[in-house]
Structure formats: C-alpha cells, structure tokens
Amino acid sequence: MTILRAAALALLTALFCLPAVGQPLGGGSSQSGGGSGSSSSGDSPPGTWFPVETLNDGLPPPPDWVDRRTPQGAVESFLDAMSSNAPEVAAHMLDLTAIPPEEQLERGATLAAHLDAVLDRRAIISWRQLLGRPDALNAGQASSAAMSGEPRRSLLIGVLDDGDREAAIRLNRVKPEDGDPVWVFSQRTVSQIPSLYDQYGPTELEKSLPGWLKRETFFGPRVFEAIGLPLVLIAAGIAGWLTYKVFAMLSRRATGYWSRVALRAIRWPLIIIVTTTVILALALEVLTVSGKVASVLTPATLIAYVIAVLMFTMSLLDTALNRIVTLDADSLSDPENSTVRNYATVMTAARRATILLGCLVGLGIVLSSANAFRSLGFSLLASAGALTLIIGFAARHVLGNILASLQIAINRSARIGDLIIFEGVFATVERIHFTYIQLHTWDDNRVVVPVSHFISDKFENWSMESGGKICWNKMTLHQHADVDAIREAFLDLADDHPDVTRDDDCKALVLGHDAFGITVRFQYRVEDANKVWATQCDMGERIMKEAQRLESETDRRMLPDTGIGDMSD
C-alpha cells in the first residue's frame, strides 16, 4: 500500500470512527467464506462448515500426524510439513478444488512451497489467536462482540498487499460429502498464491545464494540477512551523506532569499526520505527479508516518511512565521502591534496544531499500514477500549495542557507580546508552548507556567484593549495644604510629561483625611502600557517636588511633618 493510500485510509477511518481496516495476523474471523469457492447448502447450519462434494481427490491420504481438525492444528501441520521439506504433505492444508485432480499433487506442492515463502517473508502468525478447537469458537471473547458464542467456519489469518488491492489469507472449514470437516487454506487464498509469490518471494539474488547463507541464525534472521542488513544501513548512510553534500553545495551557490529558504526547508526531509527509501528498497526488494524483520522495517520506514513530511511542513510554517511576524516579545508588546500579536499567536497555534495533527495522522498511517498492527489503526484513538482508557488517563494532564494552549490562541485571552500581571508579577507573554507558557518578567527573568494553571487563574491583561491605562499616585498632604494649588501644579505636570495623556481622567481627588493629613489621589492616563510603571515613579517624584516648591514659595505647609512625638502631645 502506498503512503497516499495509507494516509487516505487513516483519515477516513478517523473521521467516521469506523473499525480498523484489517485484522491482526491470525486473529480475524468472519462468517463469510472469503472466496472459498464453495457454496453453502441452504440446510447447513450457519457458522459450522462449508459443504463440498470432494476435497483434494488428486492427493494421496495425508500422514497420521497431520491435524486439520482445528485452525491451529492445520497451520502447525502446514509449517511442520514445510520444515520437513515435504511440500506434497503441506498441500493437504490447501483447498485445491479449482485444480484438476491429476495436477493437484504437483501443483499443490509448488503452491504450498510458495505460500510458505510468502508467510515466512511477510506474515507474523499470532498463535494465541489461532484457536485450538474444531469449531473455532472463542470462549474468551466479550459478550458484546458480533460473533460471541458462535462457531466459525472462516478465519482471517492475515492481509497482504497484492498490487493495487489487498489479499486475504484465510482458513476455511470445509466438509466433503464422504469425510469429516477440516480446516484448509481457502480456495481464494490458493488462487492468490502465485501473484503473492511473485511480489514477496525470493529475488534472483537470493536464489543464487548458496544454501548455508539461507539458513536461520540462532537469533532469528537468516545468515544472508544478518550480513546484508548492516550493508544496507551503510549504503543508506552513504546515500544520506551524499544528499547532505549536494545540499551543502547548492546552499553555497544559492543567492536569492527564496532559493535559500527552499533548500533549507527540504534539506533534512529529503535526506530522511532518501535514506529511508534506500533501506526500504534494498531490504524489501533486493534482500526480501523475513516477516519478522519486515514487521519492524515497515513501520519504521513509515514513521521516517511521516517525520520527513512533518519537518517539511514545520519548516514552511516557521519560514512564513518569521517572514510575516516577529516573535520578539519586546517588539510585540508595543501598543501599535496589536494586529501583529494576533498573527503571531494564531500562527504559533497553527504550528502546534499541525504538529499534533501530523503525529495523529502519522500514527494512524503506521498502524493501519503495518500488518502486525491491523487491529489497532485509527479506531484505537476513537474506541473506548481498555488500552485507550489507560493511555487517556495517563496522559490527561498533557492532553489537557495541549488543548488549553490551543484554547488560548482561539479566544486570545493572552497573546504573544501581551503585558500581563499574573499572580502579582508584571510580565510579558514571550512564548506559548504545548504544555506551558513562558513569561518574561520586568526584572529580566523567565517564569514558566503550566497552561492548565494559567487558564484556571485570573490575570490582568494590559494589552487586550487599546486606550492606555489609568495610573495614580496617592500622597498625604498637610492638614492646611493648598489643595487647589497642588491640583493646578499636577495638571501642568500632566501637560508637560511626554507619556501622560491629558484628558478627563486626569484629576486630583481628595480621598479623605486623618490625623496625619489629607489623602489626595493624583490620577492620569498613560497610553503605552510598557511605560506605566516608570511613569508612575516619575510622576510621583515630580508631584513631591512641586509640593516642596509650593511650600517654599508660599510659606504654607504642604507636606506633613507629624511624628510620633507630635501625636503624643
């Protein structure tokens, strides 16, 4: 199956929450005949067997050790016969009804040998799921399953790619008129053996190897695989290194901005694709490695392709992000850059969403394309199975933070570059990551806040709306102070200060008085939130100096001088 077909299949399954696209090797079951080539009579009980007139009349009687009563026994007998170099015995486990009796012995042995080669190279048989009872009834199956408590007459052993379609390897339970019911590879499976062998059988290179190179090693792979796989990795490494050198040369010669961007965007993805393709071609097409090795290589290469595509997409997004907006928090915090802050926040959220979606799609492609994991696929993400619940429970905090970070980007409660007060700390939102928010505080430190904690607590956002901020300084004046004079002086200060806007909010209000003096609040508007704190300090100092000046010029007390001794009097 091509990557395009796998991606489409994974996406459709995720959208419609359908069951997995295939079955695990040795696990599936169906009540359909799967192309057995036998028609069930109307009076035969469903799910028991397929009645046939005769079965393999052209073969001699099978040896006594051949057990075709159960699915497990049939597969074991087939593999035992092939390991004993007895393909004519293994032919008894094939439904040869479509072959003339006089040709069944010769062609059956050939087909059995070819099927054994296909299974060895591309199939991983799950013995736990090959049932050892004649009716193949799965007593341990959940009661909610469609075939719970029902006998089977057809079992799906595996699914393999056969050109532009998939080929199902099935065991059918058939009963000849003059014999007992037995389990054999279905007639449809037998008819597909030649095309599967042409695709997955030994290559000309393997056929030319001496016999000792085809023997299995003590750790599993055959001798030529143990020798060839390191050579394949070395060849892939050389191919990747040459690709890197080509890009390095092109980068030195590139002069335009977009040519450099393009080279930077496709360099590492193309290196990964070239390296992976070399491994895939040499291991699966030249060496034709066994099913155990292929079951590891196929998902690994698919993961590499997904990573390459994801890296390319991320490179394009990062280039667009750097081209359109700046991520410098100091520049973004400028009140004039409100729109830029929106762009920066949305684009970084799009980047995170793309990574998340790419990982999910990549996982679905890998699981739905690897025969060893046919039962998982994208439906794992949508099902309510135990494994999904366990994973979801374990990762609930991480997933919650990821979704919360996307929520912040959607509702724009905090944007990159916004000035906020969070838990009493004045800071600038510097980065919004998957699971945490990075704040740049006024003293040039960094505060890392989990996203879930950030959105669950209230905070002040000084940059959410334009129009500045009303600032104030509270001062205690003498009981006999001239409030009107200090008010006029304050208004003159507001007119002269470059960061203060003189409007209706600019006032000097008497809040009250006590034994210490009169409490006056001087309030004014500052348009630039970045300059609020500095302006407050500066205005407080200027008001104090004006009060001192008025006191010296008018000889009227403006500032209190009451101490502990005066209060005791």
Coordinates of C-alpha atoms in Angstrom, one line a residue:
M1 CA 0.0 0.0 0.0
T2 CA 1.4 3.4 -0.9
I3 CA 1.8 6.2 1.6
L4 CA -1.0 8.1 -0.2
R5 CA -3.5 5.3 0.1
A6 CA -2.5 4.7 3.7
A7 CA -3.0 8.4 4.6
A8 CA -6.4 8.5 3.0
L9 CA -7.4 5.3 4.7
A10 CA -6.3 6.5 8.1
L11 CA -8.0 9.9 7.7
L12 CA -11.3 8.3 6.6
T13 CA -11.3 5.9 9.5
A14 CA -10.6 8.7 11.9
L15 CA -13.4 10.9 10.5
F16 CA -16.1 8.3 10.6
C17 CA -14.8 6.3 13.6
L18 CA -15.0 3.1 11.7
P19 CA -13.5 -0.1 12.9
A20 CA -9.9 -0.9 11.9
V21 CA -9.3 -1.6 8.3
G22 CA -8.0 -5.1 8.7
Q23 CA -7.3 -7.8 11.2
P24 CA -4.2 -8.9 13.0
L25 CA -2.4 -11.9 11.6
G26 CA -4.0 -14.9 13.0
G27 CA -6.8 -13.0 14.8
G28 CA -9.7 -12.1 12.5
S29 CA -12.7 -14.1 11.9
S30 CA -15.7 -13.9 9.6
Q31 CA -18.7 -15.9 8.8
S32 CA -18.3 -15.2 5.1
G33 CA -16.5 -17.7 3.0
G34 CA -13.8 -15.3 1.9
G35 CA -13.9 -16.7 -1.6
S36 CA -13.8 -20.3 -0.6
G37 CA -15.2 -21.3 -3.9
S38 CA -17.8 -23.4 -2.1
S39 CA -21.5 -22.8 -2.0
S40 CA -23.2 -23.4 1.3
S41 CA -26.4 -25.5 1.0
G42 CA -29.5 -24.0 2.4
D43 CA -30.0 -26.6 5.1
S44 CA -26.4 -26.5 6.5
P45 CA -26.2 -24.7 9.9
P46 CA -24.6 -21.3 9.6
G47 CA -21.1 -20.8 11.0
T48 CA -20.3 -24.6 11.1
W49 CA -18.6 -25.5 7.8
F50 CA -18.8 -25.1 4.0
P51 CA -20.1 -28.3 2.4
V52 CA -18.2 -29.5 -0.7
E53 CA -18.5 -32.6 -2.8
T54 CA -14.9 -33.6 -2.7
L55 CA -11.6 -32.3 -1.3
N56 CA -8.2 -32.8 -2.9
D57 CA -9.0 -36.1 -4.6
G58 CA -5.8 -35.9 -6.5
L59 CA -3.7 -36.2 -3.4
P60 CA -2.7 -39.4 -1.5
P61 CA -4.1 -39.8 2.0
P62 CA -2.3 -37.4 4.5
P63 CA 0.0 -38.9 7.1
D64 CA -1.4 -39.6 10.6
W65 CA 0.4 -36.7 12.2
V66 CA -1.4 -34.2 10.1
D67 CA -4.1 -32.5 12.1
R68 CA -6.6 -30.5 10.2
R69 CA -9.4 -30.6 12.8
T70 CA -8.6 -27.2 14.3
P71 CA -7.3 -24.0 12.8
Q72 CA -4.1 -24.2 15.0
G73 CA -3.5 -27.8 14.0
A74 CA -3.9 -27.0 10.3
V75 CA -1.3 -24.2 10.4
E76 CA 1.1 -26.2 12.6
S77 CA 0.8 -29.2 10.3
F78 CA 1.5 -26.9 7.2
L79 CA 4.6 -25.4 8.8
D80 CA 5.8 -28.7 10.1
A81 CA 5.5 -30.3 6.7
M82 CA 7.4 -27.4 5.0
S83 CA 10.1 -27.5 7.7
S84 CA 10.4 -31.3 7.0
N85 CA 10.8 -30.5 3.2
A86 CA 7.5 -32.2 2.5
P87 CA 5.5 -29.7 0.3
E88 CA 3.4 -32.6 -1.0
V89 CA 2.1 -33.2 2.6
A90 CA 1.6 -29.4 3.1
A91 CA -0.6 -29.4 0.1
H92 CA -3.2 -31.2 2.1
M93 CA -3.7 -27.9 4.0
L94 CA -4.7 -26.2 0.8
D95 CA -8.2 -26.2 -0.9
L96 CA -7.2 -27.4 -4.4
T97 CA -10.8 -27.8 -5.6
A98 CA -10.2 -25.5 -8.6
I99 CA -7.2 -27.6 -9.8
P100 CA -7.9 -30.7 -11.8
P101 CA -7.2 -33.9 -9.7
E102 CA -4.4 -35.1 -12.0
E103 CA -2.5 -31.8 -11.4
Q104 CA -3.2 -31.4 -7.7
L105 CA -0.1 -33.3 -6.4
E106 CA 2.5 -31.4 -8.5
R107 CA 0.8 -28.0 -8.4
G108 CA -0.2 -28.4 -4.8
A109 CA 3.3 -29.0 -3.7
T110 CA 4.5 -26.0 -5.6
L111 CA 1.7 -23.8 -4.2
A112 CA 2.5 -25.0 -0.7
A113 CA 6.2 -24.1 -1.1
H114 CA 5.3 -20.7 -2.5
L115 CA 2.8 -20.0 0.3
D116 CA 5.4 -20.9 2.9
A117 CA 7.8 -18.4 1.3
V118 CA 5.2 -15.7 1.4
L119 CA 4.2 -16.4 5.0
D120 CA 7.9 -16.5 6.0
R121 CA 8.7 -13.1 4.5
R122 CA 5.5 -11.1 5.2
A123 CA 3.4 -12.8 7.8
I124 CA 3.6 -12.9 11.6
I125 CA 1.2 -15.6 12.8
S126 CA -0.4 -14.9 16.2
W127 CA -0.6 -18.4 17.8
R128 CA -2.6 -17.0 20.7
Q129 CA -5.5 -16.2 18.5
L130 CA -5.4 -19.3 16.4
L131 CA -7.9 -21.3 18.3
G132 CA -7.3 -25.0 19.1
R133 CA -10.9 -26.3 18.9
P134 CA -12.7 -27.6 15.8
D135 CA -15.4 -25.1 15.8
A136 CA -13.0 -22.2 16.4
L137 CA -15.4 -20.7 19.0
N138 CA -13.7 -18.1 21.1
A139 CA -15.0 -18.7 24.6
G140 CA -13.0 -15.8 26.0
Q141 CA -14.5 -13.2 23.6
A142 CA -16.5 -10.4 25.1
S143 CA -20.3 -10.9 25.1
S144 CA -20.7 -7.7 23.1
A145 CA -18.7 -9.0 20.2
A146 CA -20.6 -9.8 17.0
M147 CA -19.6 -13.4 16.9
S148 CA -19.6 -14.0 20.6
G149 CA -20.5 -17.6 21.4
E150 CA -20.8 -18.5 17.7
P151 CA -18.7 -21.2 15.9
R152 CA -16.6 -20.1 13.0
R153 CA -16.2 -21.6 9.5
S154 CA -13.8 -19.0 8.2
L155 CA -10.8 -17.3 9.9
L156 CA -8.7 -14.4 8.6
I157 CA -5.0 -15.3 9.1
G158 CA -3.6 -12.2 7.5
V159 CA -3.9 -9.4 5.0
L160 CA -1.1 -8.6 2.4
D161 CA -0.8 -6.1 -0.3
D162 CA -1.3 -7.5 -3.7
G163 CA -0.6 -4.8 -6.2
D164 CA -3.4 -2.2 -6.0
R165 CA -5.6 -4.4 -3.7
E166 CA -5.3 -6.5 -0.6
A167 CA -5.2 -10.2 -0.5
A168 CA -6.7 -12.0 2.5
I169 CA -5.1 -15.2 3.7
R170 CA -8.0 -17.3 5.1
L171 CA -8.6 -20.7 6.7
N172 CA -12.0 -22.2 5.8
R173 CA -13.6 -25.2 7.5
V174 CA -14.9 -27.4 4.7
K175 CA -16.7 -30.8 4.8
P176 CA -16.7 -33.2 1.9
E177 CA -19.6 -35.5 1.5
D178 CA -17.7 -38.6 2.5
G179 CA -15.5 -37.1 5.2
D180 CA -15.2 -35.1 8.4
P181 CA -14.9 -31.3 8.4
V182 CA -11.3 -30.0 8.2
W183 CA -9.6 -26.6 8.2
V184 CA -7.7 -25.7 5.0
F185 CA -6.4 -22.5 3.3
S186 CA -9.4 -21.2 1.3
Q187 CA -9.7 -21.6 -2.5
R188 CA -9.5 -17.9 -2.9
T189 CA -6.3 -17.7 -0.9
V190 CA -4.8 -20.6 -3.0
S191 CA -5.7 -18.7 -6.2
Q192 CA -3.7 -15.6 -5.0
I193 CA -0.6 -17.5 -4.1
P194 CA 1.2 -17.1 -7.5
S195 CA 0.8 -13.3 -7.5
L196 CA 1.8 -13.0 -3.9
Y197 CA 4.8 -15.2 -4.5
D198 CA 5.9 -13.0 -7.5
Q199 CA 5.7 -10.0 -5.2
Y200 CA 7.1 -11.4 -2.0
G201 CA 9.1 -14.5 -3.0
P202 CA 12.9 -14.7 -3.2
T203 CA 14.6 -12.5 -5.6
E204 CA 17.1 -13.6 -8.2
L205 CA 19.9 -12.6 -5.9
E206 CA 18.6 -14.8 -3.1
K207 CA 18.0 -17.7 -5.4
S208 CA 21.7 -17.5 -6.5
L209 CA 23.0 -17.7 -2.9
P210 CA 24.4 -21.0 -1.5
G211 CA 22.3 -22.9 0.9
W212 CA 24.3 -22.1 4.0
L213 CA 23.6 -18.4 3.6
K214 CA 19.8 -19.2 3.6
R215 CA 19.9 -20.9 7.0
E216 CA 18.5 -19.2 10.0
T217 CA 20.8 -17.9 12.7
F218 CA 20.3 -18.6 16.4
F219 CA 18.8 -15.1 16.9
G220 CA 16.2 -15.4 14.1
P221 CA 17.2 -13.8 10.8
R222 CA 18.9 -15.9 8.1
V223 CA 22.6 -15.7 7.5
F224 CA 22.4 -13.5 4.4
E225 CA 20.0 -11.1 6.3
A226 CA 22.4 -10.8 9.2
I227 CA 25.2 -9.9 6.7
G228 CA 23.1 -7.8 4.3
L229 CA 21.2 -5.6 6.8
P230 CA 24.4 -3.9 8.1
L231 CA 25.4 -3.4 4.5
V232 CA 22.0 -1.9 3.7
L233 CA 22.4 0.5 6.6
I234 CA 25.8 1.5 5.5
A235 CA 24.5 2.1 1.9
A236 CA 21.7 4.2 3.3
G237 CA 24.1 6.2 5.4
I238 CA 26.2 6.9 2.4
A239 CA 23.2 7.9 0.3
G240 CA 22.1 10.3 3.1
W241 CA 25.7 11.8 3.4
L242 CA 25.8 12.3 -0.4
T243 CA 22.4 14.1 -0.3
Y244 CA 23.7 16.3 2.5
K245 CA 26.8 17.2 0.5
V246 CA 24.7 18.1 -2.5
F247 CA 22.5 20.4 -0.5
A248 CA 25.6 22.0 1.1
M249 CA 27.0 22.7 -2.3
L250 CA 23.7 24.1 -3.6
S251 CA 23.3 26.3 -0.5
R252 CA 26.8 27.9 -1.1
R253 CA 25.8 28.7 -4.6
A254 CA 22.3 30.0 -3.8
T255 CA 22.0 33.8 -3.9
G256 CA 18.2 34.5 -3.7
Y257 CA 16.2 34.6 -0.5
W258 CA 13.6 32.1 -1.7
S259 CA 16.1 29.7 -3.0
R260 CA 17.9 29.6 0.3
V261 CA 14.5 29.1 2.1
A262 CA 13.6 26.3 -0.3
L263 CA 16.9 24.5 0.2
R264 CA 16.7 24.9 4.0
A265 CA 13.1 23.6 4.0
I266 CA 13.7 20.4 2.0
R267 CA 17.2 19.6 3.0
W268 CA 16.6 17.4 6.1
P269 CA 13.3 16.0 4.9
L270 CA 14.9 14.9 1.6
I271 CA 17.8 13.4 3.4
I272 CA 15.5 11.3 5.6
I273 CA 13.4 10.3 2.6
V274 CA 16.5 9.2 0.5
T275 CA 17.9 7.3 3.4
T276 CA 14.6 5.6 4.2
T277 CA 13.9 4.7 0.6
V278 CA 17.3 3.1 0.2
I279 CA 16.7 1.0 3.3
L280 CA 13.2 0.1 2.1
A281 CA 14.3 -0.8 -1.4
L282 CA 17.3 -2.8 -0.6
A283 CA 15.8 -4.6 2.4
L284 CA 12.4 -5.5 1.0
E285 CA 13.1 -5.7 -2.7
V286 CA 16.7 -6.9 -3.0
L287 CA 17.2 -8.9 0.1
T288 CA 13.4 -9.7 0.7
V289 CA 13.9 -10.0 4.4
S290 CA 11.7 -12.3 6.5
G291 CA 8.4 -11.3 8.0
K292 CA 9.9 -10.6 11.5
V293 CA 12.4 -8.2 10.1
A294 CA 9.9 -6.7 7.7
S295 CA 7.4 -6.1 10.5
V296 CA 10.0 -3.8 12.1
L297 CA 11.3 -2.2 9.0
T298 CA 7.9 -1.3 7.5
P299 CA 6.5 0.7 10.5
A300 CA 10.0 2.3 11.0
T301 CA 10.2 3.5 7.4
L302 CA 6.6 4.8 7.5
I303 CA 7.5 6.7 10.7
A304 CA 10.5 8.2 8.9
Y305 CA 8.4 9.3 6.0
V306 CA 5.9 10.9 8.3
I307 CA 8.7 12.7 10.2
A308 CA 10.1 14.0 6.9
V309 CA 6.7 15.4 5.8
L310 CA 6.2 16.9 9.3
M311 CA 9.6 18.5 9.2
F312 CA 9.0 20.0 5.8
T313 CA 5.6 21.4 6.9
M314 CA 7.1 22.8 10.1
S315 CA 9.9 24.4 8.1
L316 CA 7.4 26.1 5.8
L317 CA 5.3 27.4 8.8
D318 CA 8.4 28.7 10.5
T319 CA 9.5 30.5 7.4
A320 CA 6.1 32.1 7.0
L321 CA 6.0 33.0 10.7
N322 CA 9.4 34.7 10.5
R323 CA 8.5 36.4 7.3
I324 CA 5.2 37.8 8.4
V325 CA 5.7 38.5 12.1
T326 CA 8.4 38.8 14.7
L327 CA 8.5 36.8 17.8
D328 CA 10.5 39.3 19.8
A329 CA 8.4 40.0 22.9
D330 CA 9.7 43.5 23.4
S331 CA 8.7 44.5 19.8
L332 CA 5.3 42.8 20.0
S333 CA 4.4 44.5 23.3
D334 CA 4.3 47.9 21.5
P335 CA 0.6 49.1 21.6
E336 CA 0.8 49.7 17.8
N337 CA 1.4 46.0 17.2
S338 CA -1.9 44.6 18.4
T339 CA -2.6 43.0 15.0
V340 CA 0.9 41.6 14.8
R341 CA 0.4 40.0 18.2
N342 CA -2.8 38.3 16.8
Y343 CA -0.9 37.0 13.8
A344 CA 1.9 35.7 15.9
T345 CA -0.4 33.9 18.4
V346 CA -2.6 32.4 15.7
M347 CA 0.4 31.2 13.6
T348 CA 2.2 29.6 16.5
A349 CA -1.1 27.9 17.4
A350 CA -1.4 26.7 13.8
R351 CA 2.1 25.3 14.2
R352 CA 1.3 23.4 17.3
A353 CA -2.0 22.1 15.8
T354 CA -0.1 20.9 12.7
I355 CA 2.4 19.1 14.8
L356 CA -0.4 17.4 16.8
L357 CA -2.4 16.6 13.7
G358 CA 0.7 15.3 12.0
C359 CA 1.5 13.0 14.9
L360 CA -2.0 11.6 15.0
V361 CA -2.2 11.1 11.2
G362 CA 1.3 9.6 11.2
L363 CA 0.3 7.2 14.0
G364 CA -2.8 6.2 12.1
I365 CA -0.9 5.7 8.8
V366 CA 1.7 3.5 10.6
L367 CA -0.9 1.4 12.5
S368 CA -3.2 1.0 9.6
S369 CA -0.4 0.1 7.1
A370 CA 1.5 -2.4 9.2
N371 CA 0.0 -5.8 9.1
A372 CA 1.4 -6.6 12.5
F373 CA -1.0 -4.0 14.0
R374 CA -4.1 -4.4 11.8
S375 CA -6.4 -4.4 14.8
L376 CA -5.3 -1.0 16.1
G377 CA -5.4 1.5 13.3
F378 CA -7.1 4.9 13.8
S379 CA -10.0 3.3 15.5
L380 CA -7.7 2.9 18.6
L381 CA -8.0 6.7 19.0
A382 CA -11.8 6.7 18.9
S383 CA -12.6 3.4 20.6
A384 CA -13.5 3.1 24.3
G385 CA -11.2 0.0 24.8
A386 CA -9.2 -0.5 27.9
L387 CA -5.9 0.5 26.3
T388 CA -7.4 3.7 25.1
L389 CA -8.8 4.5 28.5
I390 CA -5.4 3.7 30.2
I391 CA -3.5 5.9 27.8
G392 CA -6.0 8.7 28.0
F393 CA -6.0 8.6 31.8
A394 CA -2.2 8.6 32.0
A395 CA -1.9 11.5 29.5
R396 CA -4.9 13.5 30.6
H397 CA -2.7 16.3 32.1
V398 CA -0.5 16.5 28.9
L399 CA -3.5 16.4 26.6
G400 CA -5.3 19.0 28.8
N401 CA -2.4 21.4 28.5
I402 CA -2.2 20.9 24.8
L403 CA -5.9 21.6 24.2
A404 CA -5.7 24.6 26.7
S405 CA -2.8 26.1 24.7
L406 CA -4.9 25.9 21.6
Q407 CA -7.8 27.4 23.5
I408 CA -5.7 30.4 24.5
A409 CA -4.9 31.0 20.8
I410 CA -8.6 30.8 19.8
N411 CA -10.0 33.1 22.5
R412 CA -6.9 35.4 22.5
S413 CA -7.1 35.9 26.3
A414 CA -3.3 36.1 26.2
R415 CA -1.2 36.8 23.0
I416 CA 2.5 36.7 22.4
G417 CA 3.7 40.1 23.4
D418 CA 0.8 41.0 25.8
L419 CA 1.7 42.7 29.1
I420 CA 0.0 40.9 32.0
I421 CA 0.0 40.8 35.7
F422 CA 0.0 37.1 36.7
E423 CA -0.1 36.3 40.4
G424 CA 1.2 39.8 41.2
V425 CA 4.1 39.6 38.7
F426 CA 4.3 42.1 35.9
A427 CA 5.5 40.2 32.8
T428 CA 5.3 39.9 29.0
V429 CA 4.0 36.7 27.3
E430 CA 7.1 35.6 25.5
R431 CA 6.1 32.1 24.2
I432 CA 3.0 29.8 24.2
H433 CA 4.2 26.2 24.0
F434 CA 2.3 23.0 24.0
T435 CA 2.2 22.5 27.8
Y436 CA 3.5 25.7 29.3
I437 CA 3.6 29.5 28.8
Q438 CA 6.9 31.4 29.1
L439 CA 6.6 34.8 30.8
H440 CA 9.3 37.5 30.6
T441 CA 9.2 39.4 33.9
W442 CA 10.2 43.1 34.4
D443 CA 13.5 42.0 36.1
D444 CA 14.5 40.0 33.0
N445 CA 13.7 36.6 34.5
R446 CA 11.6 33.8 32.9
V447 CA 8.5 32.4 34.6
V448 CA 7.3 29.0 33.3
V449 CA 3.6 28.4 34.0
P450 CA 1.7 25.2 33.0
V451 CA -1.1 26.1 30.6
S452 CA -3.8 24.5 32.6
H453 CA -2.8 26.5 35.7
F454 CA -2.6 29.7 33.6
I455 CA -6.1 29.5 32.2
S456 CA -7.6 28.4 35.6
D457 CA -6.4 31.5 37.4
K458 CA -7.3 35.1 36.8
F459 CA -4.8 37.6 35.5
E460 CA -4.7 41.2 34.3
N461 CA -4.1 41.8 30.6
W462 CA -2.9 45.3 29.9
S463 CA -2.7 44.8 26.2
M464 CA -6.1 43.3 25.5
E465 CA -7.8 46.6 24.7
S466 CA -6.2 49.8 23.4
G467 CA -6.7 53.1 25.1
G468 CA -4.0 53.0 27.7
K469 CA -4.2 52.6 31.4
I470 CA -5.3 55.0 34.2
C471 CA -2.4 55.3 36.7
W472 CA -2.3 57.0 40.0
N473 CA -0.2 58.2 42.9
K474 CA -1.5 58.6 46.4
M475 CA 0.0 61.2 48.6
T476 CA -0.7 62.5 52.1
L477 CA -0.6 66.4 52.4
H478 CA -0.6 68.7 55.4
Q479 CA -4.0 69.5 57.0
H480 CA -3.6 73.1 55.9
A481 CA -2.2 72.4 52.4
D482 CA -3.5 74.4 49.5
V483 CA -5.2 71.6 47.5
D484 CA -6.2 73.8 44.6
A485 CA -2.6 74.9 44.1
I486 CA -1.2 71.4 44.2
R487 CA -4.0 70.4 41.8
E488 CA -3.0 73.1 39.3
A489 CA 0.6 72.1 39.6
F490 CA -0.3 68.5 38.9
L491 CA -2.3 69.3 35.8
D492 CA 0.7 71.4 34.5
L493 CA 2.9 68.3 35.1
A494 CA 0.5 66.1 33.2
D495 CA 0.6 68.6 30.3
D496 CA 4.4 68.6 30.2
H497 CA 5.0 64.9 30.7
P498 CA 5.6 63.1 27.3
D499 CA 4.0 59.8 28.3
V500 CA 0.9 61.2 30.1
T501 CA -2.3 62.0 28.1
R502 CA -4.3 65.0 29.5
D503 CA -8.0 64.1 29.3
D504 CA -11.0 63.9 31.6
D505 CA -9.3 61.1 33.6
C506 CA -6.5 63.5 34.7
K507 CA -7.7 64.5 38.2
A508 CA -6.5 65.2 41.7
L509 CA -9.1 63.8 44.1
V510 CA -9.3 64.2 47.9
L511 CA -10.0 60.8 49.3
G512 CA -10.2 61.7 52.9
H513 CA -8.2 62.9 55.9
D514 CA -6.9 61.6 59.2
A515 CA -4.5 62.6 62.0
F516 CA -1.7 62.5 59.6
G517 CA -3.2 64.9 56.9
I518 CA -5.2 65.0 53.8
T519 CA -5.1 62.0 51.4
V520 CA -5.0 63.0 47.7
R521 CA -5.1 60.7 44.7
F522 CA -3.5 62.0 41.5
Q523 CA -4.7 60.0 38.5
Y524 CA -3.8 60.3 34.9
R525 CA -3.7 58.2 31.7
V526 CA -0.7 56.5 30.1
E527 CA -1.2 55.2 26.6
D528 CA 1.8 52.9 26.4
A529 CA 1.5 50.0 28.9
N530 CA 5.2 49.4 28.7
K531 CA 5.8 52.8 30.4
V532 CA 3.2 52.6 33.1
W533 CA 5.5 51.7 36.0
A534 CA 8.3 54.2 35.0
T535 CA 5.7 57.0 34.5
Q536 CA 4.2 56.3 37.9
C537 CA 7.6 56.6 39.6
D538 CA 8.4 59.7 37.6
M539 CA 5.1 61.5 38.3
G540 CA 5.3 60.7 42.0
E541 CA 8.7 62.3 42.2
R542 CA 7.5 65.4 40.2
I543 CA 4.4 65.9 42.4
M544 CA 6.6 65.7 45.5
K545 CA 9.0 68.3 44.2
E546 CA 6.0 70.6 43.2
A547 CA 4.7 70.3 46.8
Q548 CA 8.1 71.2 48.2
R549 CA 8.3 74.2 45.8
L550 CA 4.9 75.5 46.7
E551 CA 5.7 75.2 50.3
S552 CA 8.9 77.2 50.0
E553 CA 7.3 79.9 47.7
T554 CA 4.0 80.4 49.6
D555 CA 5.3 79.7 53.1
R556 CA 2.3 77.4 53.5
R557 CA 2.7 73.9 54.8
M558 CA 2.1 71.4 52.0
L559 CA 3.8 68.2 53.3
P560 CA 3.0 66.7 56.7
D561 CA 5.7 66.6 59.4
T562 CA 3.7 64.9 62.1
G563 CA 5.8 62.4 64.0
I564 CA 5.3 60.1 67.0
G565 CA 6.2 62.9 69.4
D566 CA 3.6 65.3 67.9
M567 CA 0.9 62.6 68.2
S568 CA 1.7 62.1 71.9
D569 CA 1.2 65.8 72.6

